[in-house]
XYZ file of C-alpha atoms in Angstrom:
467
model
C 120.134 10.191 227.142
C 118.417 6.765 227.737
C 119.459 4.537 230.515
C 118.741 1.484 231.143
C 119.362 -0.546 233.990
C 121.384 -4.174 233.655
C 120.411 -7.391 235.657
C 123.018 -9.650 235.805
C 121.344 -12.131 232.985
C 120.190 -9.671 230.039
C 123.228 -7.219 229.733
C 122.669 -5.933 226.193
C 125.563 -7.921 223.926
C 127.782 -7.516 227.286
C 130.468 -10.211 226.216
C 134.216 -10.657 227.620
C 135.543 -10.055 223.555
C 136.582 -6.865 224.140
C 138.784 -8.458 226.457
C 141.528 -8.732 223.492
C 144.981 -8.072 224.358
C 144.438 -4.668 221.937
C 141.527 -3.547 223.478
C 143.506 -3.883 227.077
C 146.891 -2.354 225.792
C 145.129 0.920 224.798
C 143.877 1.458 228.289
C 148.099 -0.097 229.768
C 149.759 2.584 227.281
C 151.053 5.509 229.567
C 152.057 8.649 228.106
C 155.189 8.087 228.058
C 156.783 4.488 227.059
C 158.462 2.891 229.825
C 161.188 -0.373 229.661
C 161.645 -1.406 233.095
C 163.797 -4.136 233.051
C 163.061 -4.985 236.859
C 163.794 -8.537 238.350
C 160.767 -10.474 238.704
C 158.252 -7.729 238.558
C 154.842 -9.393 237.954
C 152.329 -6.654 238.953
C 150.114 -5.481 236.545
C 149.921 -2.227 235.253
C 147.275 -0.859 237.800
C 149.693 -2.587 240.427
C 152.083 -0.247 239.488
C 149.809 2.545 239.444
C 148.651 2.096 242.930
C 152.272 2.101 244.035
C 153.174 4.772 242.424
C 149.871 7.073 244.043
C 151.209 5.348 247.776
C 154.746 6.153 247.926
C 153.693 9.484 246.330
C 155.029 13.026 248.449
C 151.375 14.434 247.355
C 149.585 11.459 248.674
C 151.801 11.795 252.349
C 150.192 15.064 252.696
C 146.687 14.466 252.785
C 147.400 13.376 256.189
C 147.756 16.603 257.359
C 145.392 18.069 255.661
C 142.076 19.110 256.380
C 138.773 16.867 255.685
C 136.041 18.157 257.101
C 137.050 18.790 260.816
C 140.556 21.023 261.054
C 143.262 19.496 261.913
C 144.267 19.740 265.543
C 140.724 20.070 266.731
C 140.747 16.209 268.242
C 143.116 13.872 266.810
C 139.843 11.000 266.635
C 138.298 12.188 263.092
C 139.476 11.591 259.956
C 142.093 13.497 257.983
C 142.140 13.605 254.266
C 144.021 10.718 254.069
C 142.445 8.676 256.230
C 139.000 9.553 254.188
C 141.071 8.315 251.084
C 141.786 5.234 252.692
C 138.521 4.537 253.649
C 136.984 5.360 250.003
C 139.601 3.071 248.902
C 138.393 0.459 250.684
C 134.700 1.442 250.093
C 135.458 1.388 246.864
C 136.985 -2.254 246.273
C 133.631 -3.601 248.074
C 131.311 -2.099 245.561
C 133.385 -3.791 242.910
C 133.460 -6.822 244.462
C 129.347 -6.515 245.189
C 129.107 -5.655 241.030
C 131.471 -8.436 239.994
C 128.963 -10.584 241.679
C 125.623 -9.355 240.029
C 127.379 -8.841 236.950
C 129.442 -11.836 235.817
C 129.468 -10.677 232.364
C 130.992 -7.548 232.752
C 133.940 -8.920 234.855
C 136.367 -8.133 231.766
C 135.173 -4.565 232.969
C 136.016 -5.246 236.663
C 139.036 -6.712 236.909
C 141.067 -5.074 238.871
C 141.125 -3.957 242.166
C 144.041 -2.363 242.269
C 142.471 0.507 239.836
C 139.784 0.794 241.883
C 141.975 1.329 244.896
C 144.233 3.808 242.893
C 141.313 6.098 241.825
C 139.696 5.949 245.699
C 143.227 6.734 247.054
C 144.009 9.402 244.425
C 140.910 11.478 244.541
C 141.866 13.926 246.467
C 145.509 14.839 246.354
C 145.003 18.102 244.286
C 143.087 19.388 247.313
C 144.618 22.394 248.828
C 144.997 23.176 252.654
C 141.963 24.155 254.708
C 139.092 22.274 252.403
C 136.931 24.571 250.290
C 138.003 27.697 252.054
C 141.704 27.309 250.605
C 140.134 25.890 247.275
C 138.093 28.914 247.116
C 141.033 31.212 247.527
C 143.041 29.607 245.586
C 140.020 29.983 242.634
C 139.648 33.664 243.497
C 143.316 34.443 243.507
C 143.389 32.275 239.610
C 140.689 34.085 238.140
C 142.187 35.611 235.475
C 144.537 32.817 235.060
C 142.556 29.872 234.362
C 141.329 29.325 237.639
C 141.814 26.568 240.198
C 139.995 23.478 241.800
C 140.747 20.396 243.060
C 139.858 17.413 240.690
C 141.420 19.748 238.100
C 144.767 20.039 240.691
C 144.481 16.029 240.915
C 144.799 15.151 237.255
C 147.856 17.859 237.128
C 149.656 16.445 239.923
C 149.252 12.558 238.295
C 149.894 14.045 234.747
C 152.447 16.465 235.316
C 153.319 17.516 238.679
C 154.634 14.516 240.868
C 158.209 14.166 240.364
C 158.311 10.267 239.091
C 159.327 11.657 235.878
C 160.597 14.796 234.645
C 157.465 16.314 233.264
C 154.714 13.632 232.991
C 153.954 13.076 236.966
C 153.348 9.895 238.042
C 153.288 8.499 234.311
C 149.644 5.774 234.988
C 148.212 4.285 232.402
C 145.757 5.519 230.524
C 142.799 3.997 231.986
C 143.541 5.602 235.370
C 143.605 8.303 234.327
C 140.056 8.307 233.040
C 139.078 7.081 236.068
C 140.201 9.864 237.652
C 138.426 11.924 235.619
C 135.081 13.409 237.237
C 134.941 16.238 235.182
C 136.608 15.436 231.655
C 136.447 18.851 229.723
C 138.811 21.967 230.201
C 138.180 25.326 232.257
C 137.678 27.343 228.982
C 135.022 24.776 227.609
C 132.536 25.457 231.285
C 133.637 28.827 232.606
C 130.513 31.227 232.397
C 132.050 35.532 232.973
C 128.890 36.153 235.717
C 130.756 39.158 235.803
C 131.009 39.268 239.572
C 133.186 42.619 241.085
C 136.211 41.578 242.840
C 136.436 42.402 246.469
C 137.895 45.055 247.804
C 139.424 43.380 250.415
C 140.099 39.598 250.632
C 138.167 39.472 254.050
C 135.385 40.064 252.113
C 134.965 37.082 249.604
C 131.959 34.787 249.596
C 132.781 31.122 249.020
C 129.343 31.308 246.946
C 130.123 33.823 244.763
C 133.041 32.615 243.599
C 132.471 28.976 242.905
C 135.504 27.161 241.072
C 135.097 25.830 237.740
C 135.175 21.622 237.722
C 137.105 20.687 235.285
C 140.716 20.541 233.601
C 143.229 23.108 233.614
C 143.047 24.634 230.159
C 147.405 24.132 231.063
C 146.304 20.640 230.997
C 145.066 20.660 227.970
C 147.608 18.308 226.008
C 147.147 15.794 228.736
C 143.346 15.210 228.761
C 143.487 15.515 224.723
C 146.070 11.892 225.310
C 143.577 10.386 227.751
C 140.732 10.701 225.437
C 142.513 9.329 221.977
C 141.493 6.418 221.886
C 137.971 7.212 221.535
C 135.830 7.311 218.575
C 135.214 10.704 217.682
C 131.201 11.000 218.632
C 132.246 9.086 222.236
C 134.859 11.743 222.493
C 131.839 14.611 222.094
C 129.270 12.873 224.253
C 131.901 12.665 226.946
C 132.642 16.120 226.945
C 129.150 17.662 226.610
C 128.236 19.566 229.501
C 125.170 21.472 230.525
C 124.068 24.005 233.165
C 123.673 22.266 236.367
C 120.008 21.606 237.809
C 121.141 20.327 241.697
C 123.173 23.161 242.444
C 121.090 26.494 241.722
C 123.580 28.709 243.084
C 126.313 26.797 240.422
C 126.732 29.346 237.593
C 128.784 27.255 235.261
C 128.707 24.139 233.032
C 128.746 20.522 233.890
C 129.978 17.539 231.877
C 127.372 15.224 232.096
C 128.952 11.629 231.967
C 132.467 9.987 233.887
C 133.594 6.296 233.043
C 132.380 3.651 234.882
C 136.179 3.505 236.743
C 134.986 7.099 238.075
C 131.172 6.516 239.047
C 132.262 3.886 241.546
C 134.585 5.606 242.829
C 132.356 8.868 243.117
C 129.589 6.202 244.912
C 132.619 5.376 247.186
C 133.342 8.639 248.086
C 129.970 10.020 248.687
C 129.253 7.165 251.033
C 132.362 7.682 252.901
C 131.598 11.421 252.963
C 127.853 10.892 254.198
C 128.574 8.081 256.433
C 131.968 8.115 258.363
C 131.888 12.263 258.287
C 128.403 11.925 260.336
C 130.202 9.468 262.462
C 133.262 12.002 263.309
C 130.232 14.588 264.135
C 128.398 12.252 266.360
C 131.137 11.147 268.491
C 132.177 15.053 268.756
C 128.811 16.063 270.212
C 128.176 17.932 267.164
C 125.271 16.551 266.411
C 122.509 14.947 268.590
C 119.814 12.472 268.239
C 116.977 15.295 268.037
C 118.458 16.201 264.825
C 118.987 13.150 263.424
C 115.050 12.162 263.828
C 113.977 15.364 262.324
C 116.396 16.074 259.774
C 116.817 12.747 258.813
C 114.259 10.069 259.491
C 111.525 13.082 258.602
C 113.058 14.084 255.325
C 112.747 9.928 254.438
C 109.263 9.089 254.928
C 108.627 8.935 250.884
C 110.606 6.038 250.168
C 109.535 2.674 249.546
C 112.153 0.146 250.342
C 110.453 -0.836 253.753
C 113.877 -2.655 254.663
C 115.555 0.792 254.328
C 112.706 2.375 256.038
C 112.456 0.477 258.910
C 116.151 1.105 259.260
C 116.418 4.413 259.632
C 113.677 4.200 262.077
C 115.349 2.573 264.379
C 119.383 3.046 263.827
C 119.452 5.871 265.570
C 119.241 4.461 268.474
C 122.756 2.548 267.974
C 124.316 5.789 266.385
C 123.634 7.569 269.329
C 124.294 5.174 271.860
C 127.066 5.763 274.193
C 128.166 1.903 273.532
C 130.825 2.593 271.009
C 130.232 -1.183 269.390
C 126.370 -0.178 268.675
C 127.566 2.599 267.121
C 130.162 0.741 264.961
C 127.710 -1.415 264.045
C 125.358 1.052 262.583
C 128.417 2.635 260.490
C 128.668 -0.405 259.058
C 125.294 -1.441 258.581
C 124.903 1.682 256.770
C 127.693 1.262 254.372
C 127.368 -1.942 253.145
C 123.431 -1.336 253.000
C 124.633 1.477 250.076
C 127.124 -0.683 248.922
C 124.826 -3.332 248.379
C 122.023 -0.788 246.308
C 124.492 -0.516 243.724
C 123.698 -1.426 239.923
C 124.891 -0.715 237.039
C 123.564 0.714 233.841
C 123.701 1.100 230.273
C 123.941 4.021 228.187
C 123.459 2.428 224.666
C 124.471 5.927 222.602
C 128.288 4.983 224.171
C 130.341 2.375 222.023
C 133.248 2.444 224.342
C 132.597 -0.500 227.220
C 134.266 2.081 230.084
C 131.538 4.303 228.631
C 128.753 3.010 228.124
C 128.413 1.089 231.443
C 128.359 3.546 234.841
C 127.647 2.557 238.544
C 124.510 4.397 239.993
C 122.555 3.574 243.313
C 118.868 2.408 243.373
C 116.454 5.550 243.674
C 115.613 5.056 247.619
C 119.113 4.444 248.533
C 120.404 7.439 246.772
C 117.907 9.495 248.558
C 118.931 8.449 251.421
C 122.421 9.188 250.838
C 121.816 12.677 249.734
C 119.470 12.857 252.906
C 122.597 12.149 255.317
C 124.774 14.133 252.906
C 122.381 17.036 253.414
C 122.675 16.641 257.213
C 126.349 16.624 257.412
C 126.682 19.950 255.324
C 123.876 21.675 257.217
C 124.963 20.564 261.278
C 128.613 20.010 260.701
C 129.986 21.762 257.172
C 128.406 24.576 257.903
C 128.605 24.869 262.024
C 130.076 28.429 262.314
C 133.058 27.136 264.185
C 134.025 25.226 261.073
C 133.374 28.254 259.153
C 135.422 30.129 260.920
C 138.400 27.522 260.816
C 137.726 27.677 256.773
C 137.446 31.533 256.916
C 140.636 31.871 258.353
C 142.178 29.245 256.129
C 140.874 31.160 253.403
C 142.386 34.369 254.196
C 145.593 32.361 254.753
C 145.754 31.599 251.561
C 145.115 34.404 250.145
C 148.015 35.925 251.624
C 150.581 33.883 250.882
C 149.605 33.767 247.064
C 149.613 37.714 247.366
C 153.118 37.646 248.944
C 154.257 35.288 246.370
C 153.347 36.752 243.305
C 154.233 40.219 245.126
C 157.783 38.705 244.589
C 158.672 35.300 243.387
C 161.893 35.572 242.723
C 162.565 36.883 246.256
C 160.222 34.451 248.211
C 159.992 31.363 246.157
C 161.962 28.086 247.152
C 164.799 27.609 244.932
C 162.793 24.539 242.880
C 159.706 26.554 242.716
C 161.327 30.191 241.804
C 163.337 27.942 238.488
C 159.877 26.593 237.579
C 158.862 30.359 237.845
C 160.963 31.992 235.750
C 161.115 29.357 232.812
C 156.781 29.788 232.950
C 157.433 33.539 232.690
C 159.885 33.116 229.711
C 157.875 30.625 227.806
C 154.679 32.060 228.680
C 153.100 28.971 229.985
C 151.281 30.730 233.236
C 153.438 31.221 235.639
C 150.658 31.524 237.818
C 149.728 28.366 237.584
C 153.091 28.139 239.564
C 152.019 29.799 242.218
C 148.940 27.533 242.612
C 150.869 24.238 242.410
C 153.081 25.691 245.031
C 150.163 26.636 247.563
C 147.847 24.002 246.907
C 150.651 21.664 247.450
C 151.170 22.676 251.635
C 149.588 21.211 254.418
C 147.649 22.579 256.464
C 150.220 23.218 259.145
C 152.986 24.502 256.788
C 150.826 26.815 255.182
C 149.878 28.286 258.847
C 153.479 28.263 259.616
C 154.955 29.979 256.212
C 151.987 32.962 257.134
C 153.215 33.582 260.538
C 156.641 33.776 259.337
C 155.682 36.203 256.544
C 152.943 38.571 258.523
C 153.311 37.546 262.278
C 155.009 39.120 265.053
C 156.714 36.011 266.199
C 158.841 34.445 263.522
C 159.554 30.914 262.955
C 162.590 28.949 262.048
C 163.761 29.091 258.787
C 165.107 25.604 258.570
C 161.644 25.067 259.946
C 160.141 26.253 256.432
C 162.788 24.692 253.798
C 159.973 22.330 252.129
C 160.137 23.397 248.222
């Protein structure tokens, strides 16, 4: 599909009409009605959102979970909620920077509260120990509709989190699509390869068994809410999804499009991914200056932006300094130098404004990104002491979902076992169960629960009584 990019003076019939009260309530409704009669509450429905995502038990736990580093390994680097925090905050400048170059679209941009409740929600359907437990988690779901995180994310905000009784944190609609990467279901993108399951769980390959992005097809009813309020042929364009051409090794279907809520937060947490993760492995010793002007400043030599250039000539120097202010100065120089590179552009075959308008970096600067993205994956993602620490999460995993559904009514928390049995008698997936149980842990009390299952040494029970 054409795209064409906006300056701030000729956005195509870009106008603040669609502004109308009607136009905003359809995006406020929630799925399910709400009369809070609360004294002197002001806030705006994204307000309350953002709130909600905070005080949230599934948000708490990102702080012991794992981001890229494990946890325990240094307590400098970031944890996954410290990451969120920092895309949040990422997040709110690159709406600020497009409210600027964009003064017609501001009815699109108006809140930075959403912003900051997408950026801090991202990632709370993450499992313990990163990919490895996602992975795991996938394997041990594959003939039950499968498992990965963005997928885990909407369920926990639509269903999970116990705000209500069985509609999660309740957020409004538009939130919701903004938290929407991949906005099609599981049975819509799964491909059968037809891949042999192991033998023996020590045996999976993370790239052989590659989770399927998108929505639970349990989620179903959910994501069909989100999206009615769409015209019909924006609903289909959405959705459509194709094989993907960046990741070879990807054997299933992509959707192609997110709203514009989504693509800045996406930018937001790509940058803090690419940026602040390289930071955690430069100040670890992980990676060295060497590296940086080969993998790095040699892989950019193509690009034309001589500002850009010229910096990535010479930043290395501060990133690598052992004067921790040059080095915080570079971080920073780097991120608002992608921050900055950010327009936004128009998809004219869209008639819905959150649509047809998406956030996208200019063509040097996302090169660049992927460039530093590149280099944290290849001297840091996949170090093989990081692999091991996700190998061993992985088999973690694994084991306690085998134990589990060994057994649930025998080994389940009271909460979880109920939830259980009335999946099993309705025939709603009780595995699915199983999956919003694990994925759910920390880091730590997933460890802990193992060792009490399969070490020799036991642990406390009152140690374990999380449900």
């Amino acid at each position: 599909m054409p795209k064409n990019t906006l300056s701030g003076t000729d956005i195509s019939q870009a106008n603040s009409s669609l502004a109308t009260s009607h136009h905003q309530n359809i995006w406020h409704q929630r799925l399910l009605g709400e009369d809070k009669h609360r004294r002197n509450d002001l806030r705006s429905p994204f307000q309350r959102d953002r709130a909600r995502i905070l005080h949230s038990a599934a948000f708490r736990r990102l702080q012991a979970k794992t981001q890229v580093l494990g946890i325990g390994m240094n307590d400098f680097y970031r944890t996954r909620l410290t990451h969120s925090l920092e895309v949040s905050q990422i997040g709110t400048g690159i709406a600020a920077q497009l409210r600027r170059k964009y003064p017609n679209l501001k009815y699109l941009l108006n809140s930075m509260s959403l912003i900051e409740s997408l950026c801090l929600a991202h990632d709370i359907g993450h499992p313990p120990f990163g990919h490895g437990g996602e992975v795991a988690l996938h394997y041990m779901m594959r003939n039950h509709g499968g498992f990965e995180g963005n997928g885990q994310t909407f369920r926990i905000l639509t269903r999970l989190e116990p705000y209500t009784p069985n509609d999660g944190m309740n957020l409004s609609r538009r939130t919701l699509l903004g938290i929407l990467k991949y906005p099609a279901t599981y049975g819509e993108l799964v491909i059968d390869t037809h891949q042999t399951s192991v033998k023996n769980h020590r045996q999976l390959k993370p790239s052989q068994w590659p989770p399927v992005k998108g929505v639970f097809n349990d989620d179903n009813d959910k994501l069909t809410w989100v999206l009615d309020c769409l015209t019909a042929d924006d609903k289909r364009l959405f959705q459509t999804s194709e094989q993907s051409l960046t990741h070879t090794q990807y054997p299933h279907l992509k959707t192609k499009y997110k709203s514009l809520d989504c693509s800045i937060m996406e930018l937001a947490d790509d940058i803090a991914y690419a940026v602040h993760d390289l930071e955690d492995a430069i100040v670890m010793g992980i990676v060295n200056a060497a590296q940086w002007q080969q993998y790095v400043v040699g892989n950019l030599g193509d690009i034309e932006d001589k500002w850009l250039k010229n910096e990535f000539e010479h930043i290395g120097d501060k990133l690598f300094s052992h004067q921790h202010h040059l080095r915080k100065d570079a971080i920073g120089t780097l991120v608002n130098a992608f921050v900055t590179a950010i327009n936004i552009n128009d998809n004219p075959h869209f008639t819905e404004h959150l649509l047809k308008y998406n956030a996208h970096l200019e063509t040097d600067y996302a090169m660049a990104l992927s460039v530093l993205k590149q280099f944290v994956y290849k001297f840091v993602i996949r170090k093989p002491e990081i692999q091991m620490l996700e190998y061993k999460g992985q088999q973690i995993v694994m084991e306690l979902f085998e134990a589990f559904e060994s057994d649930p009514e025998r080994l389940l928390p009271l909460n979880t076992c109920e939830r259980w049995l009335d999946a099993a008698e309705n025939d709603t997936n009780p595995m699915r169960v199983l999956a919003d149980y694990i994925s759910g842990m920390t880091d730590e009390f997933a460890a802990r629960l193992h060792q009490q299952l399969f070490g020799a040494k036991t642990a406390g029970i009152l140690e374990l009584s999380r449900e």
